[in-house]
mmCIF file of C-alpha atoms in Angstrom:
data_model
loop_
_atom_site.group_PDB
_atom_site.id
_atom_site.type_symbol
_atom_site.label_atom_id
_atom_site.label_comp_id
_atom_site.label_asym_id
_atom_site.label_seq_id
_atom_site.Cartn_x
_atom_site.Cartn_y
_atom_site.Cartn_z
ATOM 1 C CA MET A 1 -10.666 -20.685 0.290
ATOM 2 C CA LYS A 2 -8.687 -17.459 0.439
ATOM 3 C CA LYS A 3 -9.144 -15.496 3.642
ATOM 4 C CA ILE A 4 -9.374 -11.730 4.138
ATOM 5 C CA ILE A 5 -7.338 -10.027 6.851
ATOM 6 C CA PHE A 6 -8.370 -6.598 8.095
ATOM 7 C CA TYR A 7 -5.739 -4.820 10.140
ATOM 8 C CA ASP A 8 -4.655 -1.482 11.554
ATOM 9 C CA LEU A 9 -1.544 -0.174 13.287
ATOM 10 C CA GLU A 10 -0.794 2.410 15.915
ATOM 11 C CA THR A 11 2.750 3.739 15.654
ATOM 12 C CA THR A 12 5.144 6.154 17.327
ATOM 13 C CA GLY A 13 4.901 8.540 14.358
ATOM 14 C CA ARG A 14 4.374 8.885 10.611
ATOM 15 C CA SER A 15 7.718 7.627 9.286
ATOM 16 C CA ALA A 16 7.664 4.097 7.896
ATOM 17 C CA TYR A 17 11.463 4.004 8.157
ATOM 18 C CA TRP A 18 12.078 5.355 11.638
ATOM 19 C CA ASP A 19 8.938 4.891 13.717
ATOM 20 C CA GLN A 20 7.864 1.611 15.264
ATOM 21 C CA ILE A 21 4.626 -0.292 15.666
ATOM 22 C CA ILE A 22 3.274 -0.115 19.210
ATOM 23 C CA GLN A 23 -0.102 -1.751 18.574
ATOM 24 C CA ILE A 24 -1.562 -3.999 15.906
ATOM 25 C CA ALA A 25 -5.086 -5.303 15.620
ATOM 26 C CA ALA A 26 -6.131 -7.779 12.951
ATOM 27 C CA ILE A 27 -9.314 -9.680 12.182
ATOM 28 C CA CYS A 28 -9.158 -12.724 9.925
ATOM 29 C CA THR A 29 -12.366 -13.524 8.022
ATOM 30 C CA ASP A 30 -13.549 -15.908 5.364
ATOM 31 C CA GLU A 31 -14.567 -14.645 1.905
ATOM 32 C CA HIS A 32 -18.051 -13.879 3.258
ATOM 33 C CA LEU A 33 -16.501 -11.679 5.991
ATOM 34 C CA ASN A 34 -17.385 -14.046 8.817
ATOM 35 C CA VAL A 35 -14.802 -13.676 11.601
ATOM 36 C CA LEU A 36 -12.461 -16.654 11.991
ATOM 37 C CA ASP A 37 -9.767 -15.288 14.296
ATOM 38 C CA GLU A 38 -8.314 -12.039 15.590
ATOM 39 C CA MET A 39 -5.354 -10.557 17.423
ATOM 40 C CA ASN A 40 -4.786 -7.358 19.372
ATOM 41 C CA LEU A 41 -1.238 -6.763 20.619
ATOM 42 C CA ILE A 42 0.636 -3.889 22.248
ATOM 43 C CA GLY A 43 4.433 -4.013 22.279
ATOM 44 C CA LYS A 44 7.248 -2.384 24.181
ATOM 45 C CA LEU A 45 8.961 0.787 23.037
ATOM 46 C CA ASN A 46 12.502 0.153 21.827
ATOM 47 C CA SER A 47 15.123 1.768 24.043
ATOM 48 C CA PHE A 48 16.242 4.064 21.204
ATOM 49 C CA SER A 49 12.752 4.990 19.987
ATOM 50 C CA VAL A 50 11.374 8.473 20.687
ATOM 51 C CA PRO A 51 7.620 8.616 20.051
ATOM 52 C CA ASP A 52 5.975 11.684 18.584
ATOM 53 C CA PRO A 53 3.861 13.202 21.407
ATOM 54 C CA GLU A 54 1.085 13.944 18.914
ATOM 55 C CA ALA A 55 0.952 10.267 17.907
ATOM 56 C CA LEU A 56 0.503 9.228 21.544
ATOM 57 C CA LEU A 57 -2.229 11.825 22.008
ATOM 58 C CA VAL A 58 -4.081 10.474 18.970
ATOM 59 C CA ASN A 59 -3.863 6.757 19.778
ATOM 60 C CA LYS A 60 -4.317 7.308 23.535
ATOM 61 C CA ILE A 61 -1.958 4.469 24.485
ATOM 62 C CA PRO A 62 -0.540 5.243 27.958
ATOM 63 C CA ILE A 63 3.218 5.758 27.792
ATOM 64 C CA ASP A 64 3.728 3.476 30.810
ATOM 65 C CA SER A 65 2.132 0.552 28.982
ATOM 66 C CA ILE A 66 4.696 0.676 26.166
ATOM 67 C CA VAL A 67 7.722 1.545 28.308
ATOM 68 C CA LYS A 68 7.171 -1.100 30.990
ATOM 69 C CA SER A 69 5.704 -3.841 28.792
ATOM 70 C CA ASN A 70 7.384 -7.260 28.878
ATOM 71 C CA PHE A 71 6.340 -7.875 25.255
ATOM 72 C CA SER A 72 9.285 -6.577 23.234
ATOM 73 C CA ASN A 73 9.039 -5.010 19.795
ATOM 74 C CA TYR A 74 10.838 -8.027 18.338
ATOM 75 C CA SER A 75 8.280 -10.344 19.968
ATOM 76 C CA LEU A 76 5.481 -8.196 18.543
ATOM 77 C CA ILE A 77 6.853 -8.290 14.994
ATOM 78 C CA SER A 78 7.553 -12.014 15.319
ATOM 79 C CA GLU A 79 3.948 -12.666 16.324
ATOM 80 C CA ILE A 80 2.637 -10.538 13.426
ATOM 81 C CA SER A 81 4.750 -12.501 10.946
ATOM 82 C CA HIS A 82 3.660 -15.799 12.491
ATOM 83 C CA LYS A 83 -0.064 -14.934 12.492
ATOM 84 C CA PHE A 84 -0.067 -13.481 8.987
ATOM 85 C CA SER A 85 1.694 -16.601 7.697
ATOM 86 C CA GLU A 86 -0.653 -18.915 9.608
ATOM 87 C CA TRP A 87 -3.755 -17.122 8.295
ATOM 88 C CA GLY A 88 -2.587 -17.016 4.686
ATOM 89 C CA PRO A 89 -3.055 -17.164 1.822
ATOM 90 C CA ALA A 90 -5.125 -14.033 2.251
ATOM 91 C CA THR A 91 -5.979 -10.595 0.956
ATOM 92 C CA PHE A 92 -4.694 -7.958 3.380
ATOM 93 C CA ILE A 93 -6.934 -4.918 3.774
ATOM 94 C CA GLY A 94 -6.626 -1.715 5.771
ATOM 95 C CA TYR A 95 -7.900 1.833 5.522
ATOM 96 C CA ASN A 96 -5.189 3.870 3.767
ATOM 97 C CA SER A 97 -3.009 0.811 4.287
ATOM 98 C CA ILE A 98 -1.139 0.800 0.964
ATOM 99 C CA LYS A 99 0.411 4.208 1.597
ATOM 100 C CA PHE A 100 1.035 3.783 5.328
ATOM 101 C CA ASP A 101 0.380 0.517 7.184
ATOM 102 C CA GLU A 102 1.846 -1.700 4.460
ATOM 103 C CA GLU A 103 5.017 0.392 4.332
ATOM 104 C CA VAL A 104 5.362 0.321 8.124
ATOM 105 C CA ILE A 105 4.824 -3.456 8.202
ATOM 106 C CA ARG A 106 7.384 -4.028 5.436
ATOM 107 C CA ASN A 107 10.015 -1.947 7.153
ATOM 108 C CA ALA A 108 9.302 -3.558 10.525
ATOM 109 C CA PHE A 109 9.709 -7.038 9.026
ATOM 110 C CA PHE A 110 12.907 -5.939 7.256
ATOM 111 C CA LYS A 111 14.494 -4.479 10.412
ATOM 112 C CA ASN A 112 13.534 -7.548 12.444
ATOM 113 C CA LEU A 113 14.898 -9.948 9.793
ATOM 114 C CA PHE A 114 11.590 -11.341 8.570
ATOM 115 C CA ASP A 115 10.509 -11.435 4.928
ATOM 116 C CA PRO A 116 9.362 -7.857 4.225
ATOM 117 C CA TYR A 117 7.173 -8.912 1.289
ATOM 118 C CA LEU A 118 5.024 -11.421 3.149
ATOM 119 C CA THR A 119 1.741 -9.704 2.177
ATOM 120 C CA VAL A 120 2.392 -10.124 -1.567
ATOM 121 C CA LYS A 121 4.029 -13.573 -1.604
ATOM 122 C CA ASN A 122 2.692 -17.128 -1.461
ATOM 123 C CA ASP A 123 -0.623 -16.173 -3.102
ATOM 124 C CA ASN A 124 -1.148 -13.285 -0.673
ATOM 125 C CA THR A 125 -2.510 -10.033 -2.109
ATOM 126 C CA ARG A 126 -3.401 -6.622 -0.725
ATOM 127 C CA VAL A 127 -5.936 -3.899 -1.391
ATOM 128 C CA ASP A 128 -6.765 -0.563 0.215
ATOM 129 C CA LEU A 129 -10.249 -0.116 1.670
ATOM 130 C CA LEU A 130 -9.885 3.657 1.289
ATOM 131 C CA ASP A 131 -9.663 3.226 -2.506
ATOM 132 C CA ILE A 132 -12.733 0.974 -2.554
ATOM 133 C CA THR A 133 -14.644 3.445 -0.380
ATOM 134 C CA ARG A 134 -13.700 6.398 -2.597
ATOM 135 C CA ILE A 135 -15.014 4.605 -5.672
ATOM 136 C CA ALA A 136 -18.190 3.532 -3.871
ATOM 137 C CA ASN A 137 -18.872 7.085 -2.702
ATOM 138 C CA PHE A 138 -18.007 8.609 -6.104
ATOM 139 C CA PHE A 139 -20.365 6.403 -8.133
ATOM 140 C CA TYR A 140 -22.930 5.402 -5.503
ATOM 141 C CA PRO A 141 -23.171 8.313 -3.016
ATOM 142 C CA ASP A 142 -26.639 7.156 -1.973
ATOM 143 C CA LYS A 143 -25.222 3.799 -0.853
ATOM 144 C CA ILE A 144 -21.915 4.868 0.723
ATOM 145 C CA LYS A 145 -22.486 8.333 2.101
ATOM 146 C CA SER A 146 -19.977 10.996 3.121
ATOM 147 C CA LEU A 147 -19.960 14.432 4.665
ATOM 148 C CA LEU A 148 -18.528 17.329 2.661
ATOM 149 C CA ASN A 149 -15.842 19.760 3.755
ATOM 150 C CA LYS A 150 -15.951 23.535 3.166
ATOM 151 C CA LYS A 151 -14.598 23.054 -0.365
ATOM 152 C CA GLY A 152 -17.330 20.588 -1.245
ATOM 153 C CA SER A 153 -15.056 17.541 -1.244
ATOM 154 C CA ALA A 154 -16.010 14.262 0.394
ATOM 155 C CA ILE A 155 -14.503 13.723 3.853
ATOM 156 C CA MET A 156 -12.932 10.291 3.592
ATOM 157 C CA LYS A 157 -11.511 9.848 7.095
ATOM 158 C CA LEU A 158 -12.498 6.459 8.483
ATOM 159 C CA GLU A 159 -14.165 7.846 11.605
ATOM 160 C CA SER A 160 -16.326 10.229 9.545
ATOM 161 C CA ILE A 161 -17.233 7.686 6.855
ATOM 162 C CA ALA A 162 -18.076 5.042 9.449
ATOM 163 C CA HIS A 163 -20.320 7.308 11.533
ATOM 164 C CA THR A 164 -22.041 8.734 8.438
ATOM 165 C CA ASN A 165 -22.928 5.201 7.352
ATOM 166 C CA GLY A 166 -24.254 4.076 10.713
ATOM 167 C CA ILE A 167 -21.131 2.367 12.076
ATOM 168 C CA LYS A 168 -20.808 3.794 15.560
ATOM 169 C CA ASN A 169 -19.818 1.224 18.186
ATOM 170 C CA PHE A 170 -16.049 1.537 17.909
ATOM 171 C CA THR A 171 -13.196 3.565 19.385
ATOM 172 C CA ALA A 172 -11.521 5.671 16.704
ATOM 173 C CA HIS A 173 -7.685 5.760 16.577
ATOM 174 C CA ASP A 174 -7.504 2.513 18.519
ATOM 175 C CA ALA A 175 -6.135 -0.264 16.326
ATOM 176 C CA MET A 176 -8.912 -2.740 17.140
ATOM 177 C CA GLY A 177 -11.585 -0.040 16.950
ATOM 178 C CA ASP A 178 -10.446 1.046 13.490
ATOM 179 C CA THR A 179 -10.119 -2.573 12.345
ATOM 180 C CA TYR A 180 -13.664 -3.293 13.472
ATOM 181 C CA ALA A 181 -14.913 -0.156 11.675
ATOM 182 C CA SER A 182 -13.068 -1.227 8.507
ATOM 183 C CA LEU A 183 -14.662 -4.675 8.622
ATOM 184 C CA GLU A 184 -18.147 -3.218 9.085
ATOM 185 C CA LEU A 185 -17.584 -0.739 6.246
ATOM 186 C CA ALA A 186 -16.411 -3.595 4.015
ATOM 187 C CA LYS A 187 -19.569 -5.555 4.855
ATOM 188 C CA LEU A 188 -21.661 -2.541 3.890
ATOM 189 C CA ILE A 189 -19.900 -2.150 0.530
ATOM 190 C CA LYS A 190 -20.055 -5.901 -0.142
ATOM 191 C CA ASN A 191 -23.799 -5.940 0.544
ATOM 192 C CA GLN A 192 -24.669 -2.674 -1.219
ATOM 193 C CA ILE A 193 -22.299 -2.853 -4.221
ATOM 194 C CA PRO A 194 -21.209 -6.509 -4.502
ATOM 195 C CA GLU A 195 -19.783 -6.124 -8.023
ATOM 196 C CA LEU A 196 -17.345 -3.431 -6.824
ATOM 197 C CA TRP A 197 -16.292 -5.494 -3.812
ATOM 198 C CA ASP A 198 -15.703 -8.620 -5.879
ATOM 199 C CA LYS A 199 -13.714 -6.733 -8.537
ATOM 200 C CA SER A 200 -11.541 -5.055 -5.888
ATOM 201 C CA ILE A 201 -10.674 -8.351 -4.200
ATOM 202 C CA LEU A 202 -10.177 -10.407 -7.353
ATOM 203 C CA GLN A 203 -8.159 -7.722 -9.140
ATOM 204 C CA SER A 204 -5.537 -7.209 -6.427
ATOM 205 C CA ASN A 205 -2.975 -9.429 -8.186
ATOM 206 C CA LYS A 206 -0.315 -7.478 -10.125
ATOM 207 C CA ILE A 207 -0.104 -9.977 -12.987
ATOM 208 C CA GLN A 208 -3.872 -9.866 -13.473
ATOM 209 C CA LEU A 209 -3.731 -6.068 -13.531
ATOM 210 C CA GLU A 210 -1.027 -6.116 -16.208
ATOM 211 C CA GLU A 211 -3.085 -8.467 -18.354
ATOM 212 C CA SER A 212 -6.210 -6.373 -17.879
ATOM 213 C CA ILE A 213 -4.753 -2.998 -18.902
ATOM 214 C CA ALA A 214 -3.015 -4.491 -21.933
ATOM 215 C CA SER A 215 -6.238 -5.902 -23.354
ATOM 216 C CA LYS A 216 -8.781 -3.062 -23.203
ATOM 217 C CA PRO A 217 -9.403 0.587 -22.248
ATOM 218 C CA PHE A 218 -10.362 1.198 -18.628
ATOM 219 C CA CYS A 219 -11.345 3.843 -16.081
ATOM 220 C CA TYR A 220 -9.288 4.900 -13.085
ATOM 221 C CA LEU A 221 -10.306 7.179 -10.211
ATOM 222 C CA GLU A 222 -7.587 9.451 -8.857
ATOM 223 C CA SER A 223 -7.743 11.714 -5.833
ATOM 224 C CA PHE A 224 -5.999 15.087 -5.638
ATOM 225 C CA PHE A 225 -6.075 16.997 -2.354
ATOM 226 C CA GLY A 226 -9.427 15.447 -1.499
ATOM 227 C CA LYS A 227 -10.963 15.877 -4.969
ATOM 228 C CA SER A 228 -11.638 12.756 -7.031
ATOM 229 C CA LYS A 229 -11.485 12.674 -10.828
ATOM 230 C CA LEU A 230 -12.226 9.864 -13.244
ATOM 231 C CA PHE A 231 -9.920 9.110 -16.183
ATOM 232 C CA CYS A 232 -10.598 6.922 -19.220
ATOM 233 C CA LEU A 233 -7.253 5.420 -20.163
ATOM 234 C CA SER A 234 -5.353 3.266 -22.611
ATOM 235 C CA PHE A 235 -2.094 1.534 -21.718
ATOM 236 C CA VAL A 236 0.959 2.752 -23.671
ATOM 237 C CA GLY A 237 3.841 0.950 -21.962
ATOM 238 C CA PHE A 238 5.907 0.792 -18.798
ATOM 239 C CA HIS A 239 8.172 3.544 -17.550
ATOM 240 C CA PRO A 240 11.718 2.542 -18.580
ATOM 241 C CA LYS A 241 13.091 2.791 -15.034
ATOM 242 C CA TYR A 242 10.299 2.883 -12.476
ATOM 243 C CA LYS A 243 8.012 0.370 -14.258
ATOM 244 C CA TRP A 244 4.888 2.454 -13.682
ATOM 245 C CA ALA A 245 2.123 1.775 -16.198
ATOM 246 C CA LEU A 246 2.023 4.834 -18.479
ATOM 247 C CA CYS A 247 -1.558 5.308 -19.650
ATOM 248 C CA PHE A 248 -2.953 7.881 -22.086
ATOM 249 C CA ASP A 249 -6.060 9.946 -21.290
ATOM 250 C CA LEU A 250 -8.616 9.019 -23.968
ATOM 251 C CA PHE A 251 -10.408 12.345 -23.609
ATOM 252 C CA GLU A 252 -7.433 13.663 -25.635
ATOM 253 C CA ASP A 253 -6.652 12.860 -29.267
ATOM 254 C CA PRO A 254 -3.485 10.702 -29.344
ATOM 255 C CA LYS A 255 -2.912 11.389 -33.061
ATOM 256 C CA LYS A 256 -1.638 14.876 -32.162
ATOM 257 C CA VAL A 257 1.559 13.270 -30.900
ATOM 258 C CA LEU A 258 2.673 12.026 -34.321
ATOM 259 C CA ASP A 259 3.272 15.566 -35.624
ATOM 260 C CA MET A 260 5.274 16.760 -32.585
ATOM 261 C CA ASN A 261 8.972 16.677 -31.750
ATOM 262 C CA LYS A 262 10.169 15.121 -28.481
ATOM 263 C CA SER A 263 10.211 18.305 -26.381
ATOM 264 C CA ASP A 264 6.737 19.277 -27.590
ATOM 265 C CA ILE A 265 5.426 15.777 -26.888
ATOM 266 C CA TYR A 266 6.658 15.833 -23.298
ATOM 267 C CA ALA A 267 5.253 19.336 -22.746
ATOM 268 C CA PHE A 268 1.914 18.173 -24.160
ATOM 269 C CA LEU A 269 1.806 14.983 -22.105
ATOM 270 C CA GLU A 270 2.738 16.667 -18.832
ATOM 271 C CA SER A 271 0.682 19.853 -19.252
ATOM 272 C CA SER A 272 -2.246 20.161 -16.859
ATOM 273 C CA PRO A 273 -4.317 18.065 -16.825
ATOM 274 C CA LYS A 274 -1.614 15.514 -17.584
ATOM 275 C CA LYS A 275 -2.345 13.307 -20.578
ATOM 276 C CA ILE A 276 -0.287 10.437 -19.185
ATOM 277 C CA ARG A 277 -1.389 8.927 -15.884
ATOM 278 C CA LYS A 278 1.287 6.950 -14.068
ATOM 279 C CA ILE A 279 -0.231 3.937 -12.310
ATOM 280 C CA LYS A 280 1.781 1.843 -9.854
ATOM 281 C CA LEU A 281 0.427 -1.647 -10.393
ATOM 282 C CA ASN A 282 2.329 -2.988 -7.373
ATOM 283 C CA LYS A 283 0.205 -0.678 -5.184
ATOM 284 C CA SER A 284 -3.000 -2.617 -5.974
ATOM 285 C CA PRO A 285 -4.903 0.097 -7.867
ATOM 286 C CA ILE A 286 -8.559 -0.585 -8.632
ATOM 287 C CA LEU A 287 -9.206 -0.436 -12.376
ATOM 288 C CA LEU A 288 -12.785 -0.045 -13.549
ATOM 289 C CA ASP A 289 -14.615 -1.110 -16.697
ATOM 290 C CA ILE A 290 -14.892 1.683 -19.248
ATOM 291 C CA GLU A 291 -18.694 1.363 -19.212
ATOM 292 C CA ILE A 292 -18.873 2.811 -15.712
ATOM 293 C CA LYS A 293 -18.386 6.324 -17.100
ATOM 294 C CA LYS A 294 -21.910 6.155 -18.548
ATOM 295 C CA THR A 295 -23.289 6.610 -15.040
ATOM 296 C CA LEU A 296 -21.886 10.168 -14.944
ATOM 297 C CA ASP A 297 -23.095 12.689 -17.539
ATOM 298 C CA GLU A 298 -19.999 14.888 -17.281
ATOM 299 C CA TYR A 299 -17.833 12.013 -18.521
ATOM 300 C CA ASN A 300 -19.905 11.309 -21.633
ATOM 301 C CA VAL A 301 -18.648 14.290 -23.664
ATOM 302 C CA VAL A 302 -16.631 11.849 -25.773
ATOM 303 C CA SER A 303 -18.599 9.020 -27.357
ATOM 304 C CA ASP A 304 -17.798 5.370 -26.754
ATOM 305 C CA ASP A 305 -16.975 4.954 -30.440
ATOM 306 C CA VAL A 306 -14.375 7.735 -30.319
ATOM 307 C CA LEU A 307 -12.843 6.331 -27.127
ATOM 308 C CA LEU A 308 -12.550 2.891 -28.689
ATOM 309 C CA GLU A 309 -11.065 4.343 -31.883
ATOM 310 C CA ARG A 310 -8.428 6.200 -29.850
ATOM 311 C CA HIS A 311 -7.652 3.098 -27.817
ATOM 312 C CA ASN A 312 -7.226 1.000 -30.967
ATOM 313 C CA PHE A 313 -4.921 3.648 -32.416
ATOM 314 C CA ILE A 314 -2.732 3.584 -29.291
ATOM 315 C CA SER A 315 -2.618 -0.195 -29.001
ATOM 316 C CA THR A 316 -1.690 -0.758 -32.667
ATOM 317 C CA ASN A 317 0.491 2.257 -33.497
ATOM 318 C CA GLN A 318 4.100 1.506 -32.567
ATOM 319 C CA GLU A 319 5.291 4.949 -33.683
ATOM 320 C CA PHE A 320 3.002 6.574 -31.120
ATOM 321 C CA LYS A 321 4.227 4.253 -28.357
ATOM 322 C CA ASP A 322 7.880 4.807 -29.238
ATOM 323 C CA LYS A 323 7.502 8.588 -29.266
ATOM 324 C CA VAL A 324 5.757 8.659 -25.900
ATOM 325 C CA LEU A 325 8.067 6.191 -24.163
ATOM 326 C CA SER A 326 11.209 7.880 -25.507
ATOM 327 C CA CYS A 327 10.250 11.018 -23.567
ATOM 328 C CA TYR A 328 10.407 9.078 -20.317
ATOM 329 C CA ASN A 329 13.766 7.537 -21.162
ATOM 330 C CA ASP A 330 15.231 11.004 -20.777
ATOM 331 C CA ILE A 331 13.219 12.132 -17.758
ATOM 332 C CA ILE A 332 14.368 10.299 -14.651
ATOM 333 C CA LEU A 333 13.561 11.624 -11.211
ATOM 334 C CA ASP A 334 16.420 13.315 -9.422
ATOM 335 C CA GLU A 335 17.852 10.827 -6.968
ATOM 336 C CA SER A 336 20.142 11.631 -4.093
ATOM 337 C CA GLN A 337 23.640 10.217 -4.479
ATOM 338 C CA LEU A 338 24.151 10.268 -0.721
ATOM 339 C CA ASP A 339 24.376 6.979 1.119
ATOM 340 C CA VAL A 340 21.151 6.220 2.949
ATOM 341 C CA TYR A 341 20.849 4.804 6.431
ATOM 342 C CA ALA A 342 20.156 1.082 6.671
ATOM 343 C CA GLU A 343 16.706 1.892 8.064
ATOM 344 C CA GLU A 344 15.870 3.708 4.808
ATOM 345 C CA SER A 345 17.328 1.142 2.429
ATOM 346 C CA ILE A 346 14.599 -1.466 1.989
ATOM 347 C CA TYR A 347 14.056 -0.568 -1.682
ATOM 348 C CA LYS A 348 17.691 0.163 -2.499
ATOM 349 C CA LYS A 349 18.858 -3.429 -2.763
ATOM 350 C CA PHE A 350 17.272 -6.868 -2.594
ATOM 351 C CA VAL A 351 18.518 -9.362 -0.018
ATOM 352 C CA SER A 352 20.510 -12.212 -1.598
ATOM 353 C CA ASN A 353 19.244 -15.786 -1.534
ATOM 354 C CA SER A 354 21.995 -16.835 0.870
ATOM 355 C CA ASP A 355 21.169 -14.040 3.307
ATOM 356 C CA SER A 356 17.439 -14.754 2.960
ATOM 357 C CA PHE A 357 18.196 -18.311 4.062
ATOM 358 C CA LEU A 358 20.187 -16.988 7.032
ATOM 359 C CA MET A 359 17.285 -14.713 7.992
ATOM 360 C CA LYS A 360 15.086 -17.797 8.343
ATOM 361 C CA GLU A 361 17.781 -19.585 10.351
ATOM 362 C CA PHE A 362 18.122 -16.508 12.573
ATOM 363 C CA GLN A 363 14.429 -16.724 13.485
ATOM 364 C CA LYS A 364 14.694 -20.418 14.420
ATOM 365 C CA ALA A 365 17.818 -20.060 16.571
ATOM 366 C CA ASP A 366 18.182 -19.239 20.261
ATOM 367 C CA TRP A 367 19.904 -15.948 21.086
ATOM 368 C CA LYS A 368 23.415 -17.378 21.381
ATOM 369 C CA ASN A 369 23.096 -18.929 17.946
ATOM 370 C CA LYS A 370 21.463 -15.782 16.608
ATOM 371 C CA PHE A 371 24.731 -14.044 17.480
ATOM 372 C CA ILE A 372 26.701 -16.641 15.499
ATOM 373 C CA ILE A 373 24.366 -16.279 12.505
ATOM 374 C CA MET A 374 24.674 -12.494 12.702
ATOM 375 C CA GLU A 375 28.370 -12.767 11.859
ATOM 376 C CA LYS A 376 27.564 -14.782 8.722
ATOM 377 C CA PHE A 377 25.404 -12.144 7.021
ATOM 378 C CA LYS A 378 27.093 -10.718 3.929
ATOM 379 C CA ASP A 379 24.649 -7.810 3.765
ATOM 380 C CA GLU A 380 25.905 -5.242 6.270
ATOM 381 C CA ARG A 381 22.356 -3.945 6.779
ATOM 382 C CA LEU A 382 21.222 -7.297 8.118
ATOM 383 C CA LYS A 383 24.234 -7.598 10.379
ATOM 384 C CA TYR A 384 23.467 -4.127 11.745
ATOM 385 C CA PHE A 385 19.788 -4.976 12.351
ATOM 386 C CA ALA A 386 20.766 -8.246 14.039
ATOM 387 C CA GLU A 387 23.093 -6.377 16.402
ATOM 388 C CA ILE A 388 20.280 -4.023 17.378
ATOM 389 C CA LEU A 389 17.916 -6.934 18.011
ATOM 390 C CA ILE A 390 20.471 -8.710 20.185
ATOM 391 C CA TYR A 391 21.158 -5.483 22.062
ATOM 392 C CA GLU A 392 17.445 -5.031 22.792
ATOM 393 C CA GLU A 393 16.867 -8.665 23.774
ATOM 394 C CA GLN A 394 20.166 -10.098 25.098
ATOM 395 C CA PRO A 395 22.741 -7.282 25.340
ATOM 396 C CA TYR A 396 25.201 -9.356 27.391
ATOM 397 C CA LEU A 397 26.072 -11.243 24.190
ATOM 398 C CA LEU A 398 27.614 -8.139 22.643
ATOM 399 C CA GLU A 399 30.903 -6.474 23.368
ATOM 400 C CA LYS A 400 30.326 -3.505 25.654
ATOM 401 C CA LYS A 401 32.256 -1.177 23.375
ATOM 402 C CA LYS A 402 29.694 -1.753 20.609
ATOM 403 C CA PHE A 403 26.960 0.163 22.398
ATOM 404 C CA SER A 404 28.743 2.124 25.090
#
């Protein structure tokens, strides 16, 4: 039985690279969302960490409790890694977690020499409750309600959504409070719209997503500055460098492309609204059956027969695919040539197998042996992180000149 882990973080700021976790709360449940275990930990501020005052005002954690704590940041991250591994295999869920919490967790694991990809390895998967909630509110606003802002867009903040749907007994912007609210919201969606909940959980595997988009047309809900829009799409191919799934908007006629030159094709594809939607399958997007568009009159301007005809054209016409994909061969995002700091380098280079082995040995060793292992790392980033950890935990092991 695969478990489900709801979690939330409080941090010193908004940067996944530079800020640190100061509180984590997590609730482990079974597939029926019955609570099996939980944790709620607050860790010490690193000596070199400067918290954003606004972050402390929001999460209301007293500064004394994170400055004077005996539970170091390394101990906190170690316990997170241990608990997540012990609870797995599981689906990890948070509210806006894919864009923020997951990135913070990955970077924290990386800088503390744990496996940064724990939440997607060993049959673990992840999904974002915010995405599920958006879809639920978009298609079933009578079941998952929301308030509207001045522009008429749904307010999707967790505190607002929870209160609007009768979830009130929690402390907002406290990690355990927000985790509890997320669990209760998930229960509501599971009970009210079980087919959406099941699809979201079962579809969180990247390989399954790849197989799904290659076999049939689908719908995808995107959000722009608070406004949600539904797209009916057909998979064309993967971006030649970034491996995003490039998908064509079936409300447009794909046959137009065959009579265009390359520059005209790219202008057509990228003109607003963009005809190609770029979907990052490693970010656990929720893909919907094409039939769901029938529930919304405004999306039925193109008949099902026409949509299917366009999809079949795209999936069987190699000339169309080649013309579209060739545009993206030439258009690569500008990338800085400057060297990045080690803290910002998690996606720049994978850790070698030999260093991955040493990372595991580092975690098993006492601090004197950690120092010995530190010298064996071939990846200078890992050696640098190990030095920082030793400085924070057992500074007497280091030469004074290193940190004077």
